[in-house]
PDB file of C-alpha atoms in Angstrom:
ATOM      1  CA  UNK A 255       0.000   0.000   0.000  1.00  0.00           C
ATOM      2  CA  UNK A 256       1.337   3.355  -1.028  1.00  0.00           C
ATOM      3  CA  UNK A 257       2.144   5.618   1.675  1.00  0.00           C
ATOM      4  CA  UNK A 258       0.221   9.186   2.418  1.00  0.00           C
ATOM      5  CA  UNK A 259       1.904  12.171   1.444  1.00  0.00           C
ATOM      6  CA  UNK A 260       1.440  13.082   5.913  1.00  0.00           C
ATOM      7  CA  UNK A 261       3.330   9.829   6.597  1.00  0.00           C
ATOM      8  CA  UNK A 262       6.267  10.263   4.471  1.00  0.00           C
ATOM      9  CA  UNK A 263       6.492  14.092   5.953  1.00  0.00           C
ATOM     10  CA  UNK A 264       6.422  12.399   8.875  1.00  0.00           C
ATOM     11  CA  UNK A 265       9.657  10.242   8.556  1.00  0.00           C
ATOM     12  CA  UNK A 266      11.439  13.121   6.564  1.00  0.00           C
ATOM     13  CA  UNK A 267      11.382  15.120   9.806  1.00  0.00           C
ATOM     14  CA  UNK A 268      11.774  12.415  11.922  1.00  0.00           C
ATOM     15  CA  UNK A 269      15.149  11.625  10.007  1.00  0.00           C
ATOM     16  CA  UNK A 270      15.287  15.570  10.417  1.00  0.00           C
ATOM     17  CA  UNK A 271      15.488  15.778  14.154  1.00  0.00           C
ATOM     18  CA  UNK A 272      17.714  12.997  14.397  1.00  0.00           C
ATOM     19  CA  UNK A 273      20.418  14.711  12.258  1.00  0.00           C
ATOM     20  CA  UNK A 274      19.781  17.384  14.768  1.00  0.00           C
ATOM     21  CA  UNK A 275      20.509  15.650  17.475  1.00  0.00           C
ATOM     22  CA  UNK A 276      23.703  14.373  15.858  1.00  0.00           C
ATOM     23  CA  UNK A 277      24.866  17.669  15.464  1.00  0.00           C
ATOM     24  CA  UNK A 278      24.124  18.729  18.897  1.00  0.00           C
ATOM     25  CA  UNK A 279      26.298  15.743  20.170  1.00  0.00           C
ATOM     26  CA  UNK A 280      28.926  16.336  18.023  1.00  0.00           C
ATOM     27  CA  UNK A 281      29.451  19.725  19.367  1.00  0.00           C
ATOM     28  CA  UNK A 282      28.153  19.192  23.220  1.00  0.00           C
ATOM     29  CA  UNK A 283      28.346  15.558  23.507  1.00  0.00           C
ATOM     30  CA  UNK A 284      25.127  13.766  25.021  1.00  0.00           C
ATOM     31  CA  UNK A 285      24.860  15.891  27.887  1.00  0.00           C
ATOM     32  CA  UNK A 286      23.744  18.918  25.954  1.00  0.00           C
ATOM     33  CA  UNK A 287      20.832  16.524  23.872  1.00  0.00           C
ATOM     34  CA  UNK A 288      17.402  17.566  25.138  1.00  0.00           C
ATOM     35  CA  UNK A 289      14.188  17.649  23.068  1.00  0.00           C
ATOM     36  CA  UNK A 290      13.820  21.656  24.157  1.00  0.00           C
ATOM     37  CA  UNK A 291      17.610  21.798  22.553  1.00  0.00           C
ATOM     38  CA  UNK A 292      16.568  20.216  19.501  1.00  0.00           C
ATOM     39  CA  UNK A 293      13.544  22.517  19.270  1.00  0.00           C
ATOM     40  CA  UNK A 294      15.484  25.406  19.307  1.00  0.00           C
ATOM     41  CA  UNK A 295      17.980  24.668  16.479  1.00  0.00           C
ATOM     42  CA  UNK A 296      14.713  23.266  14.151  1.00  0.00           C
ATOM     43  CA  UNK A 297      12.691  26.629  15.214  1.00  0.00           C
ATOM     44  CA  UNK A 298      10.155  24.091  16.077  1.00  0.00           C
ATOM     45  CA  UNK A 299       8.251  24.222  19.696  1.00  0.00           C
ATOM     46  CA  UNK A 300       9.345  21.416  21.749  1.00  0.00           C
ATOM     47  CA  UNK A 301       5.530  19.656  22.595  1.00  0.00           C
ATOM     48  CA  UNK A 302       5.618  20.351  18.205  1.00  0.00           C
ATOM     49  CA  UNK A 303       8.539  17.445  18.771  1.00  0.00           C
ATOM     50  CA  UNK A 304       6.426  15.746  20.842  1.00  0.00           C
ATOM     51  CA  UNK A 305       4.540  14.716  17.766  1.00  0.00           C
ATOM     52  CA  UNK A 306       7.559  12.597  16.347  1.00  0.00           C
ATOM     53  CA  UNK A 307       8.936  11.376  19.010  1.00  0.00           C
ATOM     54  CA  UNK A 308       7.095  10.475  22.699  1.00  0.00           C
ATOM     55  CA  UNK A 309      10.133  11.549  24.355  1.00  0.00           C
ATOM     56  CA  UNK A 310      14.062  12.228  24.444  1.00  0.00           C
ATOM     57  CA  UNK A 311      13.806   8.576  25.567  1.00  0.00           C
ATOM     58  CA  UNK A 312      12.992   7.447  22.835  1.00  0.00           C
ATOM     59  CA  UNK A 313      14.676   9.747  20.451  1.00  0.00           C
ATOM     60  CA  UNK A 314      18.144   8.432  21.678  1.00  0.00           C
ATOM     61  CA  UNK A 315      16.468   4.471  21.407  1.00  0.00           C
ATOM     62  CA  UNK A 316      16.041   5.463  17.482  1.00  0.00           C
ATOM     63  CA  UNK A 317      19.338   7.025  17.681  1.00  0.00           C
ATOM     64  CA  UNK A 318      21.102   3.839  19.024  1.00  0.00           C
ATOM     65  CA  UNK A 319      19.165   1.700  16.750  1.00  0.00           C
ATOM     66  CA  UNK A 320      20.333   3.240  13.925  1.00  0.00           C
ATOM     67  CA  UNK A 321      23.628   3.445  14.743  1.00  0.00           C
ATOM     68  CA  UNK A 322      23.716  -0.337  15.609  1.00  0.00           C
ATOM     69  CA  UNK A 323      22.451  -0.963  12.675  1.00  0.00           C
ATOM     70  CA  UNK A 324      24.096   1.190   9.951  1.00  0.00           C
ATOM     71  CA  UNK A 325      27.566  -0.417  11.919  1.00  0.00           C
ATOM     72  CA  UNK A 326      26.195  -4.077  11.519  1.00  0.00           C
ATOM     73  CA  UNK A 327      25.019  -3.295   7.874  1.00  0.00           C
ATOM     74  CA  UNK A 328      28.748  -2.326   7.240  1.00  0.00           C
ATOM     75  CA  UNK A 329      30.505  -5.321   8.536  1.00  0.00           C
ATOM     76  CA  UNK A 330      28.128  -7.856   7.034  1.00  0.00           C
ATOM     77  CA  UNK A 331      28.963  -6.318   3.497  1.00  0.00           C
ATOM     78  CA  UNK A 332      32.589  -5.889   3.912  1.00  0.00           C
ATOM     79  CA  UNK A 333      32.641  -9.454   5.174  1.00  0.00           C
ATOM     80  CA  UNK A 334      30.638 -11.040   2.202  1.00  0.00           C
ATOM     81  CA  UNK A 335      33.256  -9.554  -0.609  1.00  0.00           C
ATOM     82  CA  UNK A 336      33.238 -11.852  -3.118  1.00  0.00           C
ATOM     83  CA  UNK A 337      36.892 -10.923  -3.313  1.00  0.00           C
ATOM     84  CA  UNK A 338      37.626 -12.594  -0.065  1.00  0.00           C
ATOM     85  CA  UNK A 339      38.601 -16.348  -0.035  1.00  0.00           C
ATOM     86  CA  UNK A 340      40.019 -17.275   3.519  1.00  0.00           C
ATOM     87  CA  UNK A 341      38.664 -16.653   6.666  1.00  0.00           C
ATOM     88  CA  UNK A 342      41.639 -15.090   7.881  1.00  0.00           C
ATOM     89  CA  UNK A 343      41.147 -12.129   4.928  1.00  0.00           C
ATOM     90  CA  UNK A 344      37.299 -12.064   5.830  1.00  0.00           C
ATOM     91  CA  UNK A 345      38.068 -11.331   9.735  1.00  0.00           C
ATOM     92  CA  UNK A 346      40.512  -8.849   8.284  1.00  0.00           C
ATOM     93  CA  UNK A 347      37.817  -7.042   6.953  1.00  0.00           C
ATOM     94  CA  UNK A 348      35.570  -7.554   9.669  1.00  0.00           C
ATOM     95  CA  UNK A 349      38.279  -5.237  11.919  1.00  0.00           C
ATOM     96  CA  UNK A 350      38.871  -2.788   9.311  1.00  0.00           C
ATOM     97  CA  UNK A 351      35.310  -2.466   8.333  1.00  0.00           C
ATOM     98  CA  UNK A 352      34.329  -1.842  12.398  1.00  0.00           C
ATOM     99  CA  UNK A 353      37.557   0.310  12.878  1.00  0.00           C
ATOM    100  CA  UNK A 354      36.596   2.315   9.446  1.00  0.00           C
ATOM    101  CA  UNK A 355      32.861   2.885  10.621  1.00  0.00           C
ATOM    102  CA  UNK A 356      33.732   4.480  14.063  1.00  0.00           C
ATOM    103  CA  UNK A 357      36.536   6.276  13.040  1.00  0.00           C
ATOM    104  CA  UNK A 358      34.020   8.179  10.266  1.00  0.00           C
ATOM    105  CA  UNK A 359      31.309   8.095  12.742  1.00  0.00           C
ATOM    106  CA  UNK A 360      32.775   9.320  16.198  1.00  0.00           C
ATOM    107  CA  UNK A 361      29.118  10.768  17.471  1.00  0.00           C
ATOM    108  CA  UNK A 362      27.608   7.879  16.650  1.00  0.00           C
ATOM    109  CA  UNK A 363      29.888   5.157  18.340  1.00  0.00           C
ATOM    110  CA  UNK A 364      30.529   7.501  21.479  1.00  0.00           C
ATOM    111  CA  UNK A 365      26.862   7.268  21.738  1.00  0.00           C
ATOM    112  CA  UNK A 366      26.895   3.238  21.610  1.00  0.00           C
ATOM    113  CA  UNK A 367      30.082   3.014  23.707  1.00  0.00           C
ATOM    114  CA  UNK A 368      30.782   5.896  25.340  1.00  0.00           C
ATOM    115  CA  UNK A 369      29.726   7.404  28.955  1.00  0.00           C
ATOM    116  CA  UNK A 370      26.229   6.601  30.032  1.00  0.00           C
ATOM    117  CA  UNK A 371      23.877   9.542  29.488  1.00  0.00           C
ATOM    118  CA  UNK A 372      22.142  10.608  32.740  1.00  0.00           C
ATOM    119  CA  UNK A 373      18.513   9.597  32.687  1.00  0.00           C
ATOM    120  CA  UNK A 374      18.230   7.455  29.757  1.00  0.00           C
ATOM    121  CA  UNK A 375      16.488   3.666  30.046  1.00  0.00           C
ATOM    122  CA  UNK A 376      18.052   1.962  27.395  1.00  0.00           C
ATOM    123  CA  UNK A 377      15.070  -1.053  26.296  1.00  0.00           C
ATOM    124  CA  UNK A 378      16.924  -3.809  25.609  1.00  0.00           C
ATOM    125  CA  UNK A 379      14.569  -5.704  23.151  1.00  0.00           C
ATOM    126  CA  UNK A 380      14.955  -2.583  20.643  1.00  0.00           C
ATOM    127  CA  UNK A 381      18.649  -2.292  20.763  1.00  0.00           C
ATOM    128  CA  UNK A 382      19.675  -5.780  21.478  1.00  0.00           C
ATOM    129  CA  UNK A 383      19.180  -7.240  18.459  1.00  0.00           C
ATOM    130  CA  UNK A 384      20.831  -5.065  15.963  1.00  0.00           C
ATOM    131  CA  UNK A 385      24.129  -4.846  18.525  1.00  0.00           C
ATOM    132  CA  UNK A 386      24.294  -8.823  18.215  1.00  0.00           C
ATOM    133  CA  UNK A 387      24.363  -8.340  14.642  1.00  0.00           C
ATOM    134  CA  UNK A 388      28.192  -7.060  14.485  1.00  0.00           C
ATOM    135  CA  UNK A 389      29.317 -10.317  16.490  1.00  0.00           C
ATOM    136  CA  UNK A 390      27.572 -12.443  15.145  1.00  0.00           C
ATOM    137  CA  UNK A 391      29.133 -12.134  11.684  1.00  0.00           C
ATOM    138  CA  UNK A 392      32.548 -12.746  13.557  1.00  0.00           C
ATOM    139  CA  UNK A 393      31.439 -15.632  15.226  1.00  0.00           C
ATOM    140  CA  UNK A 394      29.812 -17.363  12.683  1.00  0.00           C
ATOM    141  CA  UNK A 395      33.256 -16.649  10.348  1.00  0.00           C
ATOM    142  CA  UNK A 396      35.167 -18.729  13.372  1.00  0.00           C
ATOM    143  CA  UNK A 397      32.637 -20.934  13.180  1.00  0.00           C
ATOM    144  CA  UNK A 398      32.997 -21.872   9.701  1.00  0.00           C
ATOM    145  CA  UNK A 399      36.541 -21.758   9.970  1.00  0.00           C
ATOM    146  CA  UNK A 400      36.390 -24.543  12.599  1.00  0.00           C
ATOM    147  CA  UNK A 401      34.148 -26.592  10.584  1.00  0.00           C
ATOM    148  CA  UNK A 402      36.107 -26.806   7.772  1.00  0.00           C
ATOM    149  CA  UNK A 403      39.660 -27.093   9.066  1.00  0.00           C
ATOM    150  CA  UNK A 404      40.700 -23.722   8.302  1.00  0.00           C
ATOM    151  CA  UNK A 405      41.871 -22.940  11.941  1.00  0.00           C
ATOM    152  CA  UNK A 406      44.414 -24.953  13.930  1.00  0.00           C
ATOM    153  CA  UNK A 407      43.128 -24.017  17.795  1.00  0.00           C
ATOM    154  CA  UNK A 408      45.644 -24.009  20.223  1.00  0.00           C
ATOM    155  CA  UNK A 409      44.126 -25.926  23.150  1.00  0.00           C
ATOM    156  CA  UNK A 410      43.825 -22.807  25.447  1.00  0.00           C
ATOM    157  CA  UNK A 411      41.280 -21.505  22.756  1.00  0.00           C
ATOM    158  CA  UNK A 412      39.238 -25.323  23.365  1.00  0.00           C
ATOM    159  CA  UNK A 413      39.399 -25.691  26.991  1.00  0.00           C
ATOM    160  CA  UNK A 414      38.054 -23.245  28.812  1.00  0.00           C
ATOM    161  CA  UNK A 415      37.926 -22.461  32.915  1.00  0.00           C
ATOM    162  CA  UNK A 416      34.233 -23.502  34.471  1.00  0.00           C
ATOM    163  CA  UNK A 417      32.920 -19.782  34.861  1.00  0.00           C
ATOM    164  CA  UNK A 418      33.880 -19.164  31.577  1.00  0.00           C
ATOM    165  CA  UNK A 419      32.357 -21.769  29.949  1.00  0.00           C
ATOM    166  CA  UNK A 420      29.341 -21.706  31.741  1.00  0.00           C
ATOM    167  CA  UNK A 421      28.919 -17.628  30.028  1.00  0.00           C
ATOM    168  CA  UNK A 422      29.303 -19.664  26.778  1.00  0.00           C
ATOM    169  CA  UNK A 423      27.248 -22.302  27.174  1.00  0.00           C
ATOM    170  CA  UNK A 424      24.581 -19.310  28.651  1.00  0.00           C
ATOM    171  CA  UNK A 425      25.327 -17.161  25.524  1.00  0.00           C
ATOM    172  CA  UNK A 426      24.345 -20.216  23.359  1.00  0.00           C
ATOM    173  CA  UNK A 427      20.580 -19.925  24.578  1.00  0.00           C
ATOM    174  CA  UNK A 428      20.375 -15.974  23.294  1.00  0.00           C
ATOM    175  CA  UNK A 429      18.692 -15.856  20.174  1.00  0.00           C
ATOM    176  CA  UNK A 430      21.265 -16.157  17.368  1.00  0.00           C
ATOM    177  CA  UNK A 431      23.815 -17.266  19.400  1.00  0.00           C
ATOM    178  CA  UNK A 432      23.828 -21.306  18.923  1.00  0.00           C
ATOM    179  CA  UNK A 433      27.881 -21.490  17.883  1.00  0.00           C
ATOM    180  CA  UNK A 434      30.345 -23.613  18.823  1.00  0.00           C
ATOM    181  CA  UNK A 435      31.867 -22.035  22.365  1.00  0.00           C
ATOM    182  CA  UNK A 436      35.459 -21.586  20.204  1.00  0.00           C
ATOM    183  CA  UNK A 437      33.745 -19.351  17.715  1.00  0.00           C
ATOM    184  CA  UNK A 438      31.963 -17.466  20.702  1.00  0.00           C
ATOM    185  CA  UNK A 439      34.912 -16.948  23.150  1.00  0.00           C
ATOM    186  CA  UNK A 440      37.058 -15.907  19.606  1.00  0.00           C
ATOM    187  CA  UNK A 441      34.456 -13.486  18.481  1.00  0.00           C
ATOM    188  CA  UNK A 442      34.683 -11.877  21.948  1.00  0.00           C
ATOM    189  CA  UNK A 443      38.152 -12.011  22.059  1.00  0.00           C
ATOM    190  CA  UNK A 444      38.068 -10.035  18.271  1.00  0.00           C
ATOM    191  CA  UNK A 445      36.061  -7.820  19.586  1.00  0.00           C
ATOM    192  CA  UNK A 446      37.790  -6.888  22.854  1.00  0.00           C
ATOM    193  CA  UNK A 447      40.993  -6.325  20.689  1.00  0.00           C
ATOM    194  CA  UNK A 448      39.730  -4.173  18.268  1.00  0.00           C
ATOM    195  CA  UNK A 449      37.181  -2.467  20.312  1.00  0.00           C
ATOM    196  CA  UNK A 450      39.669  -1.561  22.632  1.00  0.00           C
ATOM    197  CA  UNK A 451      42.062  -0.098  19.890  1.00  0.00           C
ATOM    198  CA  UNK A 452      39.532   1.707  18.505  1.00  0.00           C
ATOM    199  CA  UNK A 453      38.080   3.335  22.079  1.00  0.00           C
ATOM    200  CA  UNK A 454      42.164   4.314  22.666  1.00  0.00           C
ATOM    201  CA  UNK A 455      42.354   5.793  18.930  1.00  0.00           C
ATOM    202  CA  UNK A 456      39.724   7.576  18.966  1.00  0.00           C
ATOM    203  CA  UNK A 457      40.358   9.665  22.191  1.00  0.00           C
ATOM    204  CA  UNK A 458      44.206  10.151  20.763  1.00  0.00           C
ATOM    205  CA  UNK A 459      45.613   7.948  23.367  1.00  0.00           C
ATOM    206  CA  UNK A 460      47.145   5.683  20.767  1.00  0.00           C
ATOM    207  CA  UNK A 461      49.209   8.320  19.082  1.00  0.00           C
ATOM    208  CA  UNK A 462      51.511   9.812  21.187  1.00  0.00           C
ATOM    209  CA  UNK A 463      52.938   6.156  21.274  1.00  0.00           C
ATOM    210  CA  UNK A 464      52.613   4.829  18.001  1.00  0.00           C
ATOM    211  CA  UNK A 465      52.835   7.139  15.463  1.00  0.00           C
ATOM    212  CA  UNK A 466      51.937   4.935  12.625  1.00  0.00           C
ATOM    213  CA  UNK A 467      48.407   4.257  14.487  1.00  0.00           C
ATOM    214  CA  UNK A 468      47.102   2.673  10.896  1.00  0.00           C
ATOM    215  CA  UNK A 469      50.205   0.190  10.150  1.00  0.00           C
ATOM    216  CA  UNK A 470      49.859  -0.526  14.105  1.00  0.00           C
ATOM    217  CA  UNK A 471      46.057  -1.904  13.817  1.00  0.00           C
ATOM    218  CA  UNK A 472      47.001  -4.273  10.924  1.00  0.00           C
ATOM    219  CA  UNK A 473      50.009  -5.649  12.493  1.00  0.00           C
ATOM    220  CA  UNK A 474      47.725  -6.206  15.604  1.00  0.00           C
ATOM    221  CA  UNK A 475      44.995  -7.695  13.418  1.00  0.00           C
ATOM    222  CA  UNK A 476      47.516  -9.717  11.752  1.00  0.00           C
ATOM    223  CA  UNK A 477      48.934 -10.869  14.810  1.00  0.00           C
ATOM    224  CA  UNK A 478      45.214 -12.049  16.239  1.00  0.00           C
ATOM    225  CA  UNK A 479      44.766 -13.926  13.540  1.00  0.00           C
ATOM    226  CA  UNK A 480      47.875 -16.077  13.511  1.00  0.00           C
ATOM    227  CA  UNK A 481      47.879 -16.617  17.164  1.00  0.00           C
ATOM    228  CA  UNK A 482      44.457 -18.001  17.170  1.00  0.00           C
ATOM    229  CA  UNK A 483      45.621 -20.580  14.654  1.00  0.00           C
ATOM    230  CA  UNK A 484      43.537 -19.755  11.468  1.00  0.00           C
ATOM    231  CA  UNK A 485      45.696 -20.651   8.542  1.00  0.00           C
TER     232      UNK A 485
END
């Protein structure tokens, strides 16, 4: 059914005051978001916002979706190049795609990972889902890999200590999630690594150590990926 010309208003402004609030994170961070804020920049009344969205609430849920999702959408096509014929090249891409996305889209990944903004009830059945998205493609790369032969796991990557297995074995029953525990303890050990590069980069804490910070990530990526054993 063809959409009304009042509904598709609707979403361009919606789209509208998101880009607003972007802005006004980029320049304040999220403590200076508010809906009055937003308002002000649109020359719109803030109850007028009201109409869009029920509350800053749940402008930042739409916010975080997005941004889950636009980072997800980016790693499952750079991992799914045609050009790519190991696993080891496809993980490769993996980091650089999630490295690549954050470093063009600061305001958006501070908002995913950065300090908690005061007030804000983050429901977990909105954002969940599309923030599984990103590891999953990781995991389900190791888990191929394992399947076919393609990685050689060193035994500390097989057997794991009781606590930790146990928060495999529980990660198993989330939706998504049935992998072998290898491919879920390596996909959270991926994402540790380069998470935690990108967090340090990002801030400039890298840089006055490593000058090089790009030719450092790939020898770090490169290094991952050897020690883990995938060929």
């Amino acid at each position: 059914m063809a959409r009304s010309r009042r509904e598709k208003i609707r979403d361009i402004t919606r789209e509208e005051i998101k880009n607003t609030a972007r802005q006004l994170m980029a320049e304040k961070g999220t403590s200076g978001l508010s809906i009055r804020a937003i308002a002000r920049e649109m020359e719109m009344t803030a109850s007028a916002l009201y109409y869009y969205y029920s509350s800053l609430n749940d402008l930042i849920t739409a916010l975080i979706e997005d941004a889950f999702t636009q980072l997800a959408d980016t790693i499952e096509a750079d991992s799914k190049n045609p050009e790519l014929t190991t696993s080891a090249e496809r993980i490769t891409a993996v980091a650089n795609a999630y490295r690549g996305w954050a470093l063009n889209n600061p305001t958006d990944f501070q908002l995913l990972y950065g300090n908690p903004i005061p007030g804000y009830s983050q429901p977990t059945g909105i954002t969940y889902p599309p923030a599984r998205r990103s590891f999953l493609v990781t995991a389900q790369i190791f888990s191929e890999a394992i399947d076919s032969g393609e990685i050689d796991l060193p035994t500390n990557y097989r057997n794991f200590p009781p606590t930790l297995e146990q928060s495999l074995l529980d990660l198993t029953q989330v939706d998504g999630h049935d992998q072998p525990l290898p491919a879920l303890y390596l996909a959270a050990t991926a994402w540790v690594k380069i998470h935690g590069h990108i967090m340090l980069e990002l801030f400039n804490l890298i840089q006055p150590v490593i000058a090089n910070v790009d030719d450092f990530f790939q020898y770090e990526v490169k290094n991952f990926i050897q020690n883990v054993g995938l060929k």
